Structure formats: C-alpha cells, structure tokens
Short mmCIF file of C-alpha atoms and ligand atoms in Angstrom, two decimals:
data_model
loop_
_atom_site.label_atom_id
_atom_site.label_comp_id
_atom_site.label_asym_id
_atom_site.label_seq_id
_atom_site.Cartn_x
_atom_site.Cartn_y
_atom_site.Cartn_z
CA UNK A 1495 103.66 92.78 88.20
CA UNK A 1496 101.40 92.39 91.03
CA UNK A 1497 99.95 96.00 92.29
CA UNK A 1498 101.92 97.11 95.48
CA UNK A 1499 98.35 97.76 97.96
CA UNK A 1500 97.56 94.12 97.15
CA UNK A 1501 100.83 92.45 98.00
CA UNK A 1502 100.64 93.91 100.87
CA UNK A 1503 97.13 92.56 101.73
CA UNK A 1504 98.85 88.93 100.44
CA UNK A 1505 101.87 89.48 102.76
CA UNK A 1506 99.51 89.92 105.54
CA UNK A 1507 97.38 87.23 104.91
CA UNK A 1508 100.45 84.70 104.69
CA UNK A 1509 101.26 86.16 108.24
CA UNK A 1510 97.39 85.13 109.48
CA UNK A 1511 97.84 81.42 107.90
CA UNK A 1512 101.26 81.18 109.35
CA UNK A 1513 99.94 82.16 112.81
CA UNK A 1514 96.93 80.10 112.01
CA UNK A 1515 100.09 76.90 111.25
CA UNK A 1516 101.17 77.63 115.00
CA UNK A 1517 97.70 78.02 116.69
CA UNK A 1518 96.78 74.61 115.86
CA UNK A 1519 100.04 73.02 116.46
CA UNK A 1520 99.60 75.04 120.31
CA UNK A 1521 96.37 73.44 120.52
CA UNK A 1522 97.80 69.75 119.22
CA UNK A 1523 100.41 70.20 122.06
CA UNK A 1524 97.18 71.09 124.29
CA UNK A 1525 95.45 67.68 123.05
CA UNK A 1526 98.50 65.56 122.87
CA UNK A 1527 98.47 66.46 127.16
CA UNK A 1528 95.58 65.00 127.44
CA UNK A 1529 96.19 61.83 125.59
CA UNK A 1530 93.57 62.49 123.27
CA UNK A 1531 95.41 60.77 119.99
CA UNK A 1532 92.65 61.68 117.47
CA UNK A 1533 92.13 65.59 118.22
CA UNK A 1534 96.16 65.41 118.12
CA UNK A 1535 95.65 63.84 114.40
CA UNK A 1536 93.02 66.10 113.67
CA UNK A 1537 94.94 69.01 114.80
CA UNK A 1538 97.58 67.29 112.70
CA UNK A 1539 95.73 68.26 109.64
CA UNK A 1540 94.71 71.19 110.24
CA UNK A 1541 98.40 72.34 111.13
CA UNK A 1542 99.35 70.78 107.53
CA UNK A 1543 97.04 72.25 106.22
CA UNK A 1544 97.51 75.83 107.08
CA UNK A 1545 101.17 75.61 106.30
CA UNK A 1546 99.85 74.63 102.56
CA UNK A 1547 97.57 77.70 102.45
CA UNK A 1548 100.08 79.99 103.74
CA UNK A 1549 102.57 78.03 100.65
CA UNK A 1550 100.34 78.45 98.22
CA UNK A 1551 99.77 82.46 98.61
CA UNK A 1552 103.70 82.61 98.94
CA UNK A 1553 104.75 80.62 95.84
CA UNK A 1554 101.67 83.02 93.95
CA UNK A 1555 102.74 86.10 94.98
CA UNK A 1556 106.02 85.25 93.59
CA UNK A 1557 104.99 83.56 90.69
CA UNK A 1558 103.74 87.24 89.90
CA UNK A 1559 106.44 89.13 90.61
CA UNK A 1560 105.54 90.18 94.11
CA UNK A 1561 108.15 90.15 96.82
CA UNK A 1562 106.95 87.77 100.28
CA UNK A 1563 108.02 89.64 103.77
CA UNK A 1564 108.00 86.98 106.42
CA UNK A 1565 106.67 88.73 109.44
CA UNK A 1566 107.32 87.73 113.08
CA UNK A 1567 104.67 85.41 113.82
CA UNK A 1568 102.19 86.46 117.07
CA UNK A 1569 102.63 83.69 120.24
CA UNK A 1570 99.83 81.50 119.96
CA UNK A 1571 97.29 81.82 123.34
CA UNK A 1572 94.49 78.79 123.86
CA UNK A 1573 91.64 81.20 125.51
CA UNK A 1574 89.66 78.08 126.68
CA UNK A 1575 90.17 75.79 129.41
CA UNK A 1576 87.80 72.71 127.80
CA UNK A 1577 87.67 70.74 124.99
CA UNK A 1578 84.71 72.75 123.64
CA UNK A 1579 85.83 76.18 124.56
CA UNK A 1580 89.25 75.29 122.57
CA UNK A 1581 86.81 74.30 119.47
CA UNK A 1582 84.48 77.37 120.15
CA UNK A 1583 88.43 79.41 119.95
CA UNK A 1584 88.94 77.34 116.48
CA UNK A 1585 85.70 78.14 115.14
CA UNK A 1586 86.05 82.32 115.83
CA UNK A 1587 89.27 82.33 114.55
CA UNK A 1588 88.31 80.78 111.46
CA UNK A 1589 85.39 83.03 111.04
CA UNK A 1590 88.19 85.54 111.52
CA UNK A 1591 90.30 84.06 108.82
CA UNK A 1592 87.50 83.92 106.57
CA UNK A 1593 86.92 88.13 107.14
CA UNK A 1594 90.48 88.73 105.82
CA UNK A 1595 90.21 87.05 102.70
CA UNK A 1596 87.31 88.49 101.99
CA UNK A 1597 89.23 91.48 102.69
CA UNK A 1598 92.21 90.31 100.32
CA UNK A 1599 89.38 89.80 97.32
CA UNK A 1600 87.78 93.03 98.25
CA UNK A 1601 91.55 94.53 97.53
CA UNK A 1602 91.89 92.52 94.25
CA UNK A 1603 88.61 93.53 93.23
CA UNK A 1604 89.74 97.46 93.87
CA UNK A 1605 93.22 96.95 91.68
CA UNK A 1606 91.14 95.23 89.39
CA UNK A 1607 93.06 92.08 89.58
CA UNK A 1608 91.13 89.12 87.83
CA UNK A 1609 93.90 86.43 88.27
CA UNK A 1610 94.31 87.37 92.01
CA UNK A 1611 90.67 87.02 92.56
CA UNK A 1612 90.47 83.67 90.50
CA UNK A 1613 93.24 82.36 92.83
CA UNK A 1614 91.03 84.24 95.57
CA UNK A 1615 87.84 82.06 95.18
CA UNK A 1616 89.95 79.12 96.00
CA UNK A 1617 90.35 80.41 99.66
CA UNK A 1618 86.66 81.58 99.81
CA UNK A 1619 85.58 77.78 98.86
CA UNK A 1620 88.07 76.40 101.72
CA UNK A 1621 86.86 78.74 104.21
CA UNK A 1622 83.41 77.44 103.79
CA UNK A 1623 84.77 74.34 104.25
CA UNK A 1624 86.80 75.13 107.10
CA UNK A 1625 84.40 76.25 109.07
CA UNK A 1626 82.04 73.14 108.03
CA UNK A 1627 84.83 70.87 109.49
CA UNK A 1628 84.85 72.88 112.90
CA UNK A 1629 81.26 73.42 113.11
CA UNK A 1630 80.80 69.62 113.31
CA UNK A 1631 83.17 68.94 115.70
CA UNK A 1632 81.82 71.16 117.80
CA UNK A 1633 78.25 69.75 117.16
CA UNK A 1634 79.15 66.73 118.38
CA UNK A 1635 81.20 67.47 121.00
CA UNK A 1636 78.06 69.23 122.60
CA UNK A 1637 76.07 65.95 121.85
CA UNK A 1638 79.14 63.94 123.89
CA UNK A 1639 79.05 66.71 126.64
CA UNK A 1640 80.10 65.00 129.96
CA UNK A 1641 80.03 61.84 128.77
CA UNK A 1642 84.06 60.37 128.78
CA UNK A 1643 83.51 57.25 127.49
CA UNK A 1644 81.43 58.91 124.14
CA UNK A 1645 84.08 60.99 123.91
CA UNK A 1646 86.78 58.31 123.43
CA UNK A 1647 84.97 56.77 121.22
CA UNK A 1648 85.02 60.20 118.98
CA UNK A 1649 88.83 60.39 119.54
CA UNK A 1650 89.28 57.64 117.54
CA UNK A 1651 86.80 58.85 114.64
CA UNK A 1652 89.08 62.18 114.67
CA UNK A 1653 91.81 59.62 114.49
CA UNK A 1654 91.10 58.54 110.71
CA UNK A 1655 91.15 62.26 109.28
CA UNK A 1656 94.01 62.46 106.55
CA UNK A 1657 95.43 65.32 105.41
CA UNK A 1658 95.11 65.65 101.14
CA UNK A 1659 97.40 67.71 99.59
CA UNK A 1660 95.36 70.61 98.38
CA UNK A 1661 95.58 71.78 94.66
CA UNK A 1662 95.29 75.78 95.57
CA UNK A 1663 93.82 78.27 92.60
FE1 FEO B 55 93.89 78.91 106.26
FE2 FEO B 55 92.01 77.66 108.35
O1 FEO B 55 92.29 78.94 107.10
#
C-alpha cells in the first residue's frame, strides 16, 4: 500500500500532466490558426505525450493500491502573443513541471519509497529531455527570427516529429 502523503503528491502531479495534455492542445489550436501544419504536429506530440505521462502515474498509483482523484483541470492561458513568446511559455512551464517531480521524488525519498522513486527517475530522465526538445526549438526559432520564408521551411521539419509510445518506469 502506497503511503497516503505520497499519493497525494502523485494525485497532484497527474493533475499538472493533465493540465500540461490541455496546454499544448490550447497552443496546437493557437498554431493550427496560423496554418502552421508542423508546430500543429509537433504540438501533436507533445499533447500525446503528456496524456501518456499523466497514464502512466495513474495506472502506477493503482497498480499499488493507491486511489487516483481526478481533479478539475485549470483553463489553459497562452501568455505570449508570438511564436517565440508561446515557446519561451512552453519552456517555463516545463521547467515548472520538472520542479514538481523533483518534488514528488523528494516525497518518495521522505516515505522511504524505493519503487516510487525507481518509477520516479523515469520522469526525471524525460524532463531532461523535455526541456532539450523545447530548448531547440526555441534556438532556432531565434536563428529564423523575422525571416517567414526560414520559418516555413522549419514548419515542415516540425512536421516529421512522431510521437513513440513511451515505456514509463
Ligand atoms: Fe509531462 Fe512535459 O512533462
């Protein structure tokens, strides 16, 4: 049986990657205005792919025992007005993300829970990642700066991102 103080720090956390599943798909609506077919696809993935973190600490937490509370989830709000400041909102809020699990370990680590911190180091790996993927977007999206036709020209790179299943733990 999973130790009460820590399902609550997992219950929470599904919350963030839910609301993290309907950020992006707020910000694919924002691309798919603009026409911008390979941000929408790359938003795509990322939408997919929060919905499989937020699955994987669900299906855990019950595979121990643990009882999931589904939260409301928080409206999504783009801060930024440009393609950049939407990327600069991805980046924080993954840098956010990547505070709470560290958060959710530092609780496993308190309640002494080894398999919850095994499952734990998953998430810290994909963060690093995660943030990896934005930073380079937004890299080269400060290399394209005002330049539309460059920028096309990326839209279709973002266009061959896939999503992979992930194997979580
Ligand atoms: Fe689930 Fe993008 O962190």
């Amino acid at each position: 049986m999973i130790n009460e103080k820590l399902e609550k720090a997992f219950n929470d956390q599904i919350n963030k990657e839910f609301y993290s599943e309907y950020l992006y798909l707020a910000m694919k609506v924002y691309f798919q205005k603009l026409n911008l077919k390979g941000f929408v696809n790359w938003f795509d993935v990322q939408v997919q792919e929060e919905h499989a973190h937020a699955m994987g600490m669900l299906n855990y937490l019950d595979e121990r025992g643990g009882d999931c509370v589904l939260e409301a989830i928080d409206k999504p709000v783009i801060e930024g007005k440009t393609i950049i400041e939407v990327f600069e909102q991805v980046l924080k809020h993954e840098e956010y993300v990547t505070s709470r699990i560290n958060h959710l370990a530092d609780v496993a680590e308190e309640v002494k829970d080894r398999a919850a911190l095994h499952l734990l180091d998953w998430y810290i790996k994909e963060q690093v990642e995660e943030e990896a993927s934005v930073n380079d977007v937004l890299s080269t999206l400060k290399l394209i700066g005002d330049d539309k036709k460059a920028l096309l020209m990326y839209d279709k790179d973002l266009a061959a991102r896939t999503f992979n299943p992930p194997v979580i733990g």
